[in-house]
């Protein structure tokens, strides 16, 4: 029970102040003039002023509230190293026993720091704020952190934690912990494809007393080892890495382990370099002017990333028609420059209805075949001349083309359909207008150059009547070749009978020829979508290989893949860790980095008191290593009301707060009712009696 008094004036404060001033003046005059009964009159005026001020006596019934203590248990990945998990669990049990002997506290247990796949680092103070968000600051008696000391959200000022109570830290691990890690010093974000970028790194050994050692380092790109070298610890090293493709090039730098170290996880660092292509160089050679020539030119010129070199042979060398020299084209076909000197500079060569006309010697066709086997790309868009004796199949290109012509040309309406293999191939899968059965929803063509049995390794992705090949693809050495056996794709571009997906088909075809990763027949792709890691497997096989995901910590999980489209399988798993994930499906390997390239959780895993000590000391708390000698030693808990003595050598103080909740309240106005009437009448009677003598 708590007694008190409050004032509730029955007149405005300014009126009460004027009345008090007037009473003070009158009282002064009465006292100075030595008037009879002056003090009785002063007492009466004082009672009148008290009545106007209206004092009210209060009586509160309060129930005391327990002080709240938060115990934050660090469950981050670094706490799983060595025997820190055991230390944490034993410390929790010891704290529970200690609080059982001091029952005046409400203990809140908070597990924090476990990775959610989104947060980088260990955030104990954020968890502390959330755990005490519904508790008034005056009820909080303190906080206890059980951690290895690697906390990444330590406030710079003690006032930022939101309460004035001690924060104690019980540190797991040992000061003698040893660990080796890779520190990145130079991390380029972008690079031009087929050019090199420099990556800088340093090997650091923690807990070895600064002794310089030699360490073996392996540098990999997209899972393939590109260099091995030995470096000295503590020294900065630079390595040159070639950017081999567009998109993410994942460079790993891995160092051999240190004897007795805590974990090998941070012996690897990752740099993600986005490859950017310069303009693709395409050489388009049209054998003669024809209706479909503009289709190829428009397609290639519409892409700002393509640098097109286009030649059309208007007049073959053997033609002698008497045209004056000054009326002929001023630009001769630079055959030697294009097909001998600069042929390797092109990403794609297209022959559009080209026939042997004596323009290109056979030696240049040998150069083209060699260019393909060394990694180049060739597309043949065949016309009727492909079925004649002037066909370029009767050149050294015969060895790399997917099929040879029969010499027959079918000239009747037909629909070019996607073949069974084409339904699984990324070039032709799900083309707009495809149907499961019957003719597709695009226009007919009217000419097809018939071919013999496809060569070994060739894939027919589109066919016509009686399964005659229309579009065939093949790989030769490190390069690729496509053969389109009709010159009527321009009908789609002109919108004949509704047209067809010429832009989509030709775009995919050219990108497949130039080895764009998303159009590989056998490929494994990973993508982060929210809190899920999406896995996509492209394969020409009827059934996919099983896909195994390896987490950054080294644990593995098999992904359940679902049939999404012909040749395309998808699955997903929850993201539980930040870092480098590795997917394996047969001979296919794919890497993806989730979150920052090098998560802070594994940047430094040695136990430390350095990060927490300034804040702990500022709040009056204590800092102890609880298992430095191998035997767990947890300070006992001591309740205290002192704001200055909050820790000792073997004890930690928790403040007992005076917080309470009001259950009921009683009020008694001093000058209301009978009591007020008696006081006022008594004062008036005393004045009258004194003056009446």
Coordinates of N, CA and C in Angstrom, one line a residue, residues 422-644:
X422 N 13.9 -32.0 -80.9 CA 13.8 -30.5 -80.8 C 12.9 -30.1 -79.7
X423 N 11.9 -30.9 -79.3 CA 11.1 -30.5 -78.2 C 11.9 -30.4 -76.9
X424 N 13.0 -31.2 -76.8 CA 13.8 -31.1 -75.6 C 15.0 -30.2 -75.8
X425 N 15.3 -29.7 -77.0 CA 16.5 -28.9 -77.3 C 16.1 -27.4 -77.0
X426 N 17.0 -26.7 -76.3 CA 16.7 -25.3 -75.9 C 16.5 -24.4 -77.1
X427 N 17.1 -24.7 -78.3 CA 16.9 -23.8 -79.4 C 15.5 -23.8 -79.9
X428 N 14.8 -24.9 -79.8 CA 13.4 -25.0 -80.4 C 12.4 -25.4 -79.4
X429 N 12.7 -25.6 -78.1 CA 11.7 -26.0 -77.1 C 10.8 -24.8 -76.9
X430 N 9.5 -25.1 -76.9 CA 8.4 -24.1 -76.5 C 8.5 -22.9 -77.5
X431 N 8.7 -23.1 -78.7 CA 8.6 -22.0 -79.7 C 7.2 -21.5 -79.7
X432 N 7.0 -20.2 -79.8 CA 5.6 -19.7 -79.9 C 4.9 -20.3 -81.1
X433 N 3.7 -20.8 -80.9 CA 2.9 -21.4 -82.0 C 3.0 -22.9 -82.0
X434 N 3.9 -23.5 -81.2 CA 4.0 -25.0 -81.2 C 2.7 -25.6 -80.6
X435 N 2.4 -26.8 -81.1 CA 1.2 -27.6 -80.6 C 1.7 -29.0 -80.3
X436 N 1.0 -29.7 -79.5 CA 1.4 -31.0 -79.1 C 1.2 -32.0 -80.3
X437 N 0.1 -31.8 -81.0 CA -0.3 -32.7 -82.1 C -0.7 -31.9 -83.3
X438 N -0.4 -32.4 -84.5 CA -0.8 -31.7 -85.7 C 0.2 -30.6 -86.1
X439 N -0.3 -29.8 -87.1 CA 0.5 -28.7 -87.6 C 0.6 -27.5 -86.7
X440 N 1.8 -26.9 -86.6 CA 2.0 -25.8 -85.7 C 1.2 -24.6 -86.2
X441 N 1.1 -23.5 -85.4 CA 0.3 -22.3 -85.7 C 1.2 -21.3 -86.4
X442 N 1.9 -21.7 -87.4 CA 2.7 -20.7 -88.2 C 2.6 -21.1 -89.6
X443 N 3.1 -20.2 -90.5 CA 2.8 -20.4 -91.9 C 3.6 -21.5 -92.5
X444 N 3.2 -21.9 -93.7 CA 3.9 -22.9 -94.5 C 5.1 -22.4 -95.2
X445 N 6.0 -23.3 -95.5 CA 7.1 -23.0 -96.4 C 6.9 -23.8 -97.7
X446 N 7.6 -23.5 -98.7 CA 7.4 -24.1 -100.0 C 8.6 -24.7 -100.7
X447 N 9.7 -24.8 -100.0 CA 10.9 -25.4 -100.6 C 11.7 -26.0 -99.4
X448 N 12.2 -27.2 -99.7 CA 13.0 -28.0 -98.8 C 14.1 -28.7 -99.6
X449 N 15.4 -28.5 -99.2 CA 16.5 -29.2 -99.8 C 16.7 -30.5 -99.1
X450 N 16.4 -31.6 -99.8 CA 16.5 -32.9 -99.2 C 17.9 -33.3 -98.9
X451 N 18.1 -34.0 -97.8 CA 19.4 -34.4 -97.4 C 19.5 -35.9 -97.0
X452 N 20.7 -36.4 -97.0 CA 20.8 -37.8 -96.7 C 20.8 -38.0 -95.1
X453 N 21.1 -39.2 -94.7 CA 21.1 -39.5 -93.3 C 22.0 -38.6 -92.5
X454 N 21.5 -38.0 -91.4 CA 22.4 -37.1 -90.7 C 23.7 -37.7 -90.2
X455 N 24.8 -37.0 -90.2 CA 26.0 -37.5 -89.7 C 26.0 -37.8 -88.3
X456 N 26.9 -38.7 -87.8 CA 26.9 -39.1 -86.4 C 27.1 -37.9 -85.5
X457 N 26.3 -37.8 -84.5 CA 26.4 -36.6 -83.6 C 25.5 -35.5 -84.0
X458 N 24.9 -35.5 -85.2 CA 24.0 -34.4 -85.6 C 22.6 -34.6 -84.9
X459 N 22.0 -33.5 -84.7 CA 20.7 -33.5 -84.0 C 19.7 -32.7 -85.0
X460 N 18.6 -33.4 -85.3 CA 17.6 -32.8 -86.1 C 16.5 -32.2 -85.2
X461 N 16.5 -30.9 -85.1 CA 15.6 -30.2 -84.2 C 14.3 -29.8 -84.9
X462 N 14.3 -29.7 -86.2 CA 13.0 -29.4 -86.9 C 13.0 -30.3 -88.2
X463 N 11.8 -30.7 -88.5 CA 11.7 -31.6 -89.7 C 10.4 -31.2 -90.4
X464 N 10.3 -31.8 -91.6 CA 9.1 -31.5 -92.5 C 8.4 -32.8 -92.8
X465 N 7.8 -32.9 -94.0 CA 7.1 -34.1 -94.4 C 7.9 -35.4 -94.3
X466 N 7.3 -36.4 -93.8 CA 8.0 -37.7 -93.7 C 9.3 -37.6 -92.9
X467 N 9.3 -36.7 -92.0 CA 10.5 -36.5 -91.1 C 11.7 -36.1 -91.8
X468 N 11.6 -35.4 -92.9 CA 12.8 -34.9 -93.6 C 13.4 -33.8 -92.8
X469 N 14.7 -33.8 -92.6 CA 15.3 -32.7 -91.7 C 15.1 -31.4 -92.4
X470 N 14.8 -30.4 -91.5 CA 14.8 -29.0 -91.9 C 15.9 -28.2 -91.2
X471 N 16.1 -28.4 -89.9 CA 17.2 -27.7 -89.2 C 18.0 -28.7 -88.4
X472 N 19.3 -28.8 -88.7 CA 20.1 -29.7 -88.0 C 21.3 -29.0 -87.3
X473 N 21.7 -29.5 -86.2 CA 22.8 -28.9 -85.4 C 23.8 -30.0 -85.1
X474 N 25.1 -29.6 -85.0 CA 26.1 -30.5 -84.7 C 27.3 -29.8 -84.1
X475 N 28.1 -30.5 -83.4 CA 29.4 -30.0 -82.8 C 30.5 -30.6 -83.5
X476 N 31.5 -29.8 -83.8 CA 32.7 -30.2 -84.5 C 33.9 -29.7 -83.7
X477 N 34.7 -30.6 -83.0 CA 35.8 -30.1 -82.2 C 35.2 -29.2 -81.1
X478 N 35.8 -28.0 -81.0 CA 35.3 -27.1 -80.0 C 34.2 -26.1 -80.6
X479 N 33.9 -26.2 -81.9 CA 33.0 -25.3 -82.5 C 31.6 -26.0 -82.8
X480 N 30.7 -25.2 -83.4 CA 29.4 -25.7 -83.7 C 29.0 -25.3 -85.1
X481 N 28.1 -26.1 -85.7 CA 27.6 -25.9 -87.0 C 26.1 -26.1 -87.0
X482 N 25.3 -25.2 -87.8 CA 23.9 -25.4 -88.0 C 23.6 -25.4 -89.5
X483 N 22.7 -26.2 -89.9 CA 22.3 -26.3 -91.3 C 20.8 -26.1 -91.4
X484 N 20.4 -25.1 -92.1 CA 18.9 -24.8 -92.3 C 18.7 -25.1 -93.8
X485 N 17.8 -26.1 -94.0 CA 17.7 -26.7 -95.4 C 16.5 -26.1 -96.1
X486 N 16.2 -24.8 -95.8 CA 15.1 -24.1 -96.6 C 15.5 -22.6 -96.5
X487 N 15.1 -22.0 -97.6 CA 15.4 -20.5 -97.7 C 14.1 -19.7 -97.6
X488 N 13.0 -20.3 -97.0 CA 11.8 -19.7 -96.9 C 11.4 -19.2 -95.6
X489 N 12.4 -19.0 -94.7 CA 12.0 -18.5 -93.4 C 11.6 -17.0 -93.5
X490 N 11.9 -16.4 -94.6 CA 11.5 -15.0 -94.8 C 10.0 -14.9 -94.9
X491 N 9.3 -16.0 -95.2 CA 7.8 -15.9 -95.2 C 7.2 -15.7 -93.8
X492 N 7.9 -16.2 -92.8 CA 7.5 -15.9 -91.4 C 7.7 -14.4 -91.1
X493 N 8.8 -13.9 -91.6 CA 9.1 -12.5 -91.3 C 8.2 -11.5 -92.1
X494 N 7.7 -11.9 -93.2 CA 6.7 -11.1 -94.0 C 5.3 -11.3 -93.5
X495 N 5.0 -12.2 -92.6 CA 3.7 -12.3 -92.1 C 2.8 -13.2 -92.9
X496 N 3.3 -13.9 -93.8 CA 2.5 -14.8 -94.7 C 1.8 -15.8 -93.9
X497 N 0.5 -15.9 -94.1 CA -0.4 -16.8 -93.4 C -0.3 -16.7 -91.9
X498 N 0.0 -15.5 -91.4 CA 0.2 -15.2 -90.0 C 1.6 -15.2 -89.6
X499 N 2.5 -15.6 -90.4 CA 4.0 -15.6 -90.1 C 4.3 -16.7 -89.1
X500 N 5.5 -16.4 -88.5 CA 6.0 -17.4 -87.5 C 7.1 -16.8 -86.6
X501 N 7.6 -17.7 -85.7 CA 8.6 -17.1 -84.7 C 10.0 -17.1 -85.3
X502 N 10.2 -16.3 -86.4 CA 11.5 -16.3 -87.0 C 12.5 -15.6 -86.1
X503 N 12.1 -14.5 -85.4 CA 13.0 -13.8 -84.6 C 13.5 -14.6 -83.4
X504 N 12.6 -15.3 -82.8 CA 12.9 -16.1 -81.6 C 13.8 -17.3 -82.1
X505 N 13.4 -18.0 -83.2 CA 14.2 -19.1 -83.6 C 15.6 -18.7 -84.0
X506 N 15.8 -17.7 -84.8 CA 17.1 -17.3 -85.3 C 17.9 -16.7 -84.2
X507 N 17.3 -16.0 -83.2 CA 18.0 -15.5 -82.1 C 18.6 -16.7 -81.3
X508 N 17.8 -17.6 -81.0 CA 18.2 -18.8 -80.2 C 19.3 -19.6 -81.0
X509 N 19.1 -19.7 -82.3 CA 20.1 -20.5 -83.1 C 21.4 -19.8 -83.1
X510 N 21.4 -18.5 -83.3 CA 22.7 -17.8 -83.3 C 23.4 -17.8 -81.9
X511 N 22.6 -17.7 -80.8 CA 23.2 -17.7 -79.5 C 23.7 -19.1 -79.1
X512 N 23.0 -20.1 -79.6 CA 23.5 -21.5 -79.4 C 24.8 -21.7 -80.1
X513 N 24.9 -21.2 -81.3 CA 26.2 -21.3 -82.1 C 27.3 -20.6 -81.4
X514 N 27.0 -19.5 -80.7 CA 28.0 -18.7 -80.1 C 28.2 -19.1 -78.6
X515 N 27.6 -20.2 -78.2 CA 27.9 -20.9 -76.9 C 27.3 -20.1 -75.7
X516 N 26.2 -19.5 -75.9 CA 25.6 -18.8 -74.7 C 25.1 -19.9 -73.7
X517 N 25.5 -19.8 -72.4 CA 25.3 -20.8 -71.5 C 23.8 -21.3 -71.3
X518 N 22.9 -20.3 -71.5 CA 21.5 -20.7 -71.2 C 20.9 -21.6 -72.4
X519 N 21.6 -21.7 -73.5 CA 21.1 -22.6 -74.6 C 21.9 -23.9 -74.7
X520 N 22.7 -24.2 -73.7 CA 23.4 -25.5 -73.8 C 22.4 -26.7 -73.6
X521 N 22.6 -27.7 -74.4 CA 21.7 -28.9 -74.3 C 21.8 -29.6 -73.0
X522 N 23.0 -29.7 -72.4 CA 23.2 -30.3 -71.1 C 23.7 -29.2 -70.2
X523 N 22.9 -28.7 -69.3 CA 23.3 -27.6 -68.4 C 22.6 -27.7 -67.1
X524 N 23.2 -27.1 -66.1 CA 22.7 -27.1 -64.8 C 22.7 -25.6 -64.3
X525 N 21.6 -25.1 -63.9 CA 21.5 -23.7 -63.5 C 21.0 -23.5 -62.1
X526 N 21.5 -22.5 -61.4 CA 21.0 -22.2 -60.1 C 20.7 -20.7 -60.0
X527 N 19.6 -20.4 -59.2 CA 19.2 -19.0 -59.1 C 18.6 -18.9 -57.7
X528 N 18.8 -17.7 -57.1 CA 18.3 -17.4 -55.8 C 16.9 -16.7 -56.0
X529 N 15.9 -17.2 -55.4 CA 14.6 -16.6 -55.5 C 14.0 -16.5 -54.1
X530 N 14.1 -15.3 -53.5 CA 13.7 -15.1 -52.1 C 14.5 -16.0 -51.2
X531 N 13.9 -16.8 -50.4 CA 14.5 -17.7 -49.5 C 14.7 -19.1 -50.0
X532 N 14.5 -19.2 -51.3 CA 14.6 -20.5 -52.0 C 15.8 -20.5 -53.0
X533 N 16.5 -21.6 -53.1 CA 17.5 -21.8 -54.2 C 16.9 -22.7 -55.3
X534 N 16.6 -22.1 -56.4 CA 16.0 -22.8 -57.5 C 17.1 -23.5 -58.4
X535 N 16.8 -24.8 -58.7 CA 17.7 -25.6 -59.5 C 17.0 -26.0 -60.8
X536 N 17.7 -25.8 -61.9 CA 17.1 -26.1 -63.2 C 18.1 -26.9 -64.0
X537 N 17.6 -28.1 -64.4 CA 18.5 -29.0 -65.2 C 17.9 -29.2 -66.6
X538 N 18.8 -28.8 -67.6 CA 18.4 -29.0 -69.0 C 19.2 -30.2 -69.5
X539 N 18.4 -31.2 -70.1 CA 19.1 -32.4 -70.6 C 18.3 -32.9 -71.8
X540 N 19.0 -33.6 -72.7 CA 18.4 -34.2 -73.8 C 18.0 -35.7 -73.4
X541 N 18.3 -36.1 -72.3 CA 18.0 -37.5 -71.8 C 16.5 -37.6 -71.4
X542 N 16.0 -38.8 -71.5 CA 14.6 -39.0 -71.1 C 14.4 -38.8 -69.6
X543 N 15.4 -39.2 -68.8 CA 15.3 -39.0 -67.3 C 16.6 -38.3 -66.9
X544 N 16.4 -37.4 -65.9 CA 17.6 -36.5 -65.5 C 18.5 -37.3 -64.5
X545 N 19.7 -36.8 -64.5 CA 20.6 -37.3 -63.4 C 20.1 -36.7 -62.1
X546 N 20.4 -37.4 -61.0 CA 20.1 -36.9 -59.7 C 20.9 -35.7 -59.4
X547 N 20.4 -34.6 -58.7 CA 21.1 -33.4 -58.5 C 21.4 -33.3 -57.0
X548 N 22.7 -33.2 -56.6 CA 23.1 -33.1 -55.3 C 23.6 -31.7 -55.0
X549 N 23.1 -31.0 -54.0 CA 23.5 -29.7 -53.6 C 24.4 -29.8 -52.4
X550 N 25.6 -29.1 -52.4 CA 26.5 -29.1 -51.3 C 26.5 -27.7 -50.7
X551 N 26.1 -27.6 -49.4 CA 26.0 -26.3 -48.8 C 27.4 -25.7 -48.4
X552 N 27.5 -24.5 -48.1 CA 28.8 -23.9 -47.7 C 29.5 -24.6 -46.6
X553 N 28.7 -25.2 -45.7 CA 29.3 -25.8 -44.5 C 29.8 -27.2 -44.8
X554 N 29.5 -27.7 -46.0 CA 30.0 -29.1 -46.5 C 28.9 -30.1 -46.4
X555 N 27.7 -29.9 -45.8 CA 26.7 -30.9 -45.8 C 26.0 -30.9 -47.2
X556 N 25.3 -32.0 -47.5 CA 24.7 -32.2 -48.8 C 23.3 -32.5 -48.7
X557 N 22.5 -32.3 -49.8 CA 21.1 -32.6 -49.9 C 20.8 -32.9 -51.3
X558 N 20.0 -33.9 -51.5 CA 19.5 -34.3 -52.9 C 18.2 -33.6 -53.2
X559 N 18.2 -32.9 -54.4 CA 17.1 -32.1 -54.7 C 16.0 -33.0 -55.5
X560 N 14.8 -32.8 -55.1 CA 13.7 -33.5 -55.7 C 13.3 -32.7 -57.0
X561 N 13.6 -33.2 -58.2 CA 13.4 -32.5 -59.4 C 12.0 -32.9 -60.0
X562 N 11.3 -31.9 -60.6 CA 10.0 -32.1 -61.2 C 10.1 -31.8 -62.7
X563 N 9.4 -32.5 -63.5 CA 9.4 -32.3 -64.9 C 8.6 -31.1 -65.2
X564 N 9.3 -30.0 -65.7 CA 8.6 -28.7 -66.0 C 8.2 -28.6 -67.4
X565 N 9.1 -29.0 -68.3 CA 8.9 -29.0 -69.8 C 9.7 -30.1 -70.4
X566 N 9.5 -30.5 -71.6 CA 10.3 -31.6 -72.2 C 11.8 -31.1 -72.2
X567 N 12.6 -32.0 -71.5 CA 14.0 -31.7 -71.4 C 14.4 -30.7 -70.3
X568 N 13.4 -30.2 -69.5 CA 13.7 -29.2 -68.5 C 13.1 -29.7 -67.2
X569 N 13.9 -29.8 -66.2 CA 13.5 -30.3 -64.8 C 13.9 -29.2 -63.8
X570 N 13.0 -29.0 -62.9 CA 13.2 -27.9 -61.9 C 13.0 -28.5 -60.5
X571 N 13.7 -27.9 -59.5 CA 13.5 -28.2 -58.1 C 13.9 -27.0 -57.3
X572 N 13.7 -27.1 -56.0 CA 14.2 -26.0 -55.1 C 14.4 -26.5 -53.7
X573 N 15.2 -25.8 -53.0 CA 15.5 -26.1 -51.6 C 15.5 -24.8 -50.8
X574 N 15.3 -24.9 -49.5 CA 15.4 -23.7 -48.6 C 16.9 -23.3 -48.4
X575 N 17.1 -22.0 -48.4 CA 18.4 -21.5 -48.2 C 18.6 -21.3 -46.7
X576 N 19.5 -22.1 -46.2 CA 19.8 -22.1 -44.7 C 21.2 -21.5 -44.4
X577 N 22.0 -21.3 -45.4 CA 23.4 -20.8 -45.2 C 23.8 -19.8 -46.3
X578 N 24.6 -18.9 -45.9 CA 25.2 -18.0 -46.9 C 26.5 -18.5 -47.3
X579 N 26.9 -18.3 -48.5 CA 28.2 -18.7 -49.0 C 28.0 -19.4 -50.4
X580 N 29.0 -20.2 -50.7 CA 29.1 -20.8 -52.0 C 28.4 -22.2 -52.0
X581 N 27.4 -22.3 -52.8 CA 26.6 -23.6 -52.9 C 27.1 -24.3 -54.2
X582 N 27.2 -25.6 -54.2 CA 27.7 -26.3 -55.4 C 26.7 -27.4 -55.7
X583 N 26.3 -27.4 -57.0 CA 25.4 -28.4 -57.5 C 26.1 -29.4 -58.4
X584 N 25.7 -30.7 -58.3 CA 26.4 -31.7 -59.1 C 25.3 -32.6 -59.7
X585 N 25.3 -32.8 -61.0 CA 24.4 -33.7 -61.7 C 25.2 -34.5 -62.7
X586 N 25.6 -35.7 -62.4 CA 26.5 -36.4 -63.3 C 27.8 -35.7 -63.5
X587 N 28.1 -35.4 -64.8 CA 29.4 -34.6 -65.0 C 29.2 -33.1 -65.0
X588 N 27.9 -32.7 -64.8 CA 27.6 -31.2 -64.7 C 27.9 -30.7 -63.3
X589 N 28.5 -29.6 -63.2 CA 28.8 -28.9 -62.0 C 28.4 -27.4 -62.1
X590 N 27.7 -26.9 -61.1 CA 27.4 -25.5 -61.2 C 27.6 -24.9 -59.8
X591 N 28.1 -23.7 -59.7 CA 28.3 -23.0 -58.5 C 27.5 -21.7 -58.4
X592 N 27.0 -21.3 -57.2 CA 26.4 -20.1 -57.1 C 26.7 -19.6 -55.7
X593 N 26.9 -18.3 -55.6 CA 27.1 -17.6 -54.3 C 25.8 -17.0 -53.8
X594 N 25.5 -17.4 -52.6 CA 24.3 -16.9 -51.9 C 24.7 -15.8 -50.9
X595 N 24.2 -14.6 -51.1 CA 24.5 -13.5 -50.2 C 25.9 -12.9 -50.5
X596 N 26.5 -12.3 -49.6 CA 27.9 -11.7 -49.9 C 28.8 -12.8 -50.3
X597 N 29.8 -12.5 -51.2 CA 30.7 -13.6 -51.6 C 31.5 -14.3 -50.5
X598 N 31.8 -13.5 -49.4 CA 32.5 -14.1 -48.3 C 31.8 -13.7 -47.0
X599 N 30.9 -14.6 -46.5 CA 30.1 -14.2 -45.3 C 30.9 -13.9 -44.1
X600 N 30.5 -12.8 -43.4 CA 31.2 -12.4 -42.2 C 31.3 -13.5 -41.1
X601 N 30.3 -14.4 -41.1 CA 30.3 -15.4 -40.1 C 31.5 -16.3 -40.1
X602 N 32.1 -16.5 -41.3 CA 33.3 -17.3 -41.4 C 34.6 -16.5 -41.7
X603 N 34.5 -15.1 -41.7 CA 35.7 -14.3 -42.0 C 36.7 -14.6 -40.9
X604 N 36.3 -14.5 -39.6 CA 37.1 -14.8 -38.5 C 36.3 -15.6 -37.5
X605 N 36.8 -16.8 -37.2 CA 36.1 -17.7 -36.3 C 36.8 -17.9 -35.0
X606 N 37.9 -17.3 -34.7 CA 38.6 -17.5 -33.4 C 37.8 -16.7 -32.3
X607 N 37.8 -17.3 -31.2 CA 37.1 -16.8 -30.0 C 37.8 -15.5 -29.6
X608 N 37.0 -14.4 -29.2 CA 37.6 -13.1 -28.9 C 36.7 -12.4 -27.8
X609 N 37.4 -11.6 -27.0 CA 36.7 -10.7 -26.1 C 36.8 -9.3 -26.6
X610 N 37.5 -9.0 -27.6 CA 37.8 -7.7 -28.0 C 36.6 -6.9 -28.5
X611 N 35.7 -7.5 -29.2 CA 34.5 -6.8 -29.8 C 33.5 -6.4 -28.7
X612 N 33.3 -7.3 -27.7 CA 32.3 -7.0 -26.7 C 32.8 -6.2 -25.5
X613 N 34.0 -6.2 -25.2 CA 34.5 -5.6 -24.0 C 34.2 -4.1 -23.8
X614 N 34.3 -3.2 -24.8 CA 33.9 -1.8 -24.6 C 32.5 -1.6 -24.1
X615 N 31.5 -2.3 -24.8 CA 30.1 -2.2 -24.4 C 29.9 -2.8 -23.0
X616 N 30.4 -4.0 -22.8 CA 30.1 -4.6 -21.5 C 30.7 -3.7 -20.4
X617 N 31.9 -3.2 -20.5 CA 32.4 -2.3 -19.4 C 31.6 -1.1 -19.3
X618 N 31.1 -0.5 -20.4 CA 30.3 0.7 -20.3 C 29.0 0.5 -19.6
X619 N 28.4 -0.7 -19.6 CA 27.1 -0.9 -18.9 C 27.4 -1.4 -17.5
X620 N 28.6 -1.6 -17.1 CA 28.9 -2.1 -15.7 C 28.9 -3.6 -15.6
X621 N 28.8 -4.3 -16.8 CA 28.8 -5.7 -16.8 C 30.2 -6.3 -16.7
X622 N 30.2 -7.7 -16.7 CA 31.5 -8.4 -16.7 C 31.7 -9.3 -17.9
X623 N 32.9 -9.7 -18.1 CA 33.3 -10.5 -19.3 C 34.2 -11.6 -18.8
X624 N 33.8 -12.8 -19.1 CA 34.5 -14.0 -18.6 C 34.7 -15.0 -19.7
X625 N 35.8 -15.7 -19.8 CA 36.0 -16.9 -20.6 C 35.6 -18.0 -19.7
X626 N 34.7 -18.8 -20.1 CA 34.1 -19.8 -19.2 C 34.7 -21.2 -19.3
X627 N 35.6 -21.4 -20.3 CA 36.3 -22.7 -20.4 C 37.7 -22.6 -20.9
X628 N 38.4 -21.6 -20.4 CA 39.8 -21.4 -20.9 C 40.7 -22.6 -20.5
X629 N 40.4 -23.2 -19.4 CA 41.3 -24.3 -18.9 C 40.7 -25.7 -19.2
X630 N 39.5 -25.7 -19.9 CA 38.9 -27.0 -20.2 C 37.8 -27.3 -19.2
X631 N 37.7 -26.7 -18.0 CA 36.7 -26.9 -17.1 C 35.7 -25.7 -17.1
X632 N 34.5 -26.0 -17.2 CA 33.5 -24.9 -17.3 C 33.4 -24.2 -16.0
X633 N 33.4 -22.8 -16.1 CA 33.3 -22.0 -14.9 C 32.4 -20.8 -15.2
X634 N 31.2 -20.9 -14.7 CA 30.2 -19.9 -15.0 C 30.0 -19.0 -13.7
X635 N 30.2 -17.7 -13.7 CA 29.9 -16.9 -12.5 C 28.5 -17.0 -12.0
X636 N 28.4 -17.0 -10.6 CA 27.0 -17.1 -10.0 C 26.3 -15.8 -10.2
X637 N 25.0 -15.8 -10.1 CA 24.2 -14.6 -10.3 C 23.8 -14.1 -8.9
X638 N 24.0 -12.8 -8.7 CA 23.8 -12.1 -7.5 C 22.8 -10.9 -7.7
X639 N 21.6 -11.0 -7.1 CA 20.6 -9.9 -7.2 C 21.2 -8.6 -6.5
X640 N 21.1 -7.5 -7.0 CA 21.6 -6.2 -6.4 C 20.7 -5.1 -6.7
X641 N 20.6 -4.1 -5.8 CA 19.9 -2.9 -6.1 C 20.9 -1.7 -6.3
X642 N 22.2 -2.0 -6.2 CA 23.2 -1.0 -6.4 C 23.4 -0.8 -7.9
X643 N 23.7 0.5 -8.3 CA 23.9 0.8 -9.7 C 25.4 0.8 -10.0
X644 N 26.2 0.7 -9.0 CA 27.7 0.8 -9.1 C 28.4 -0.6 -9.0

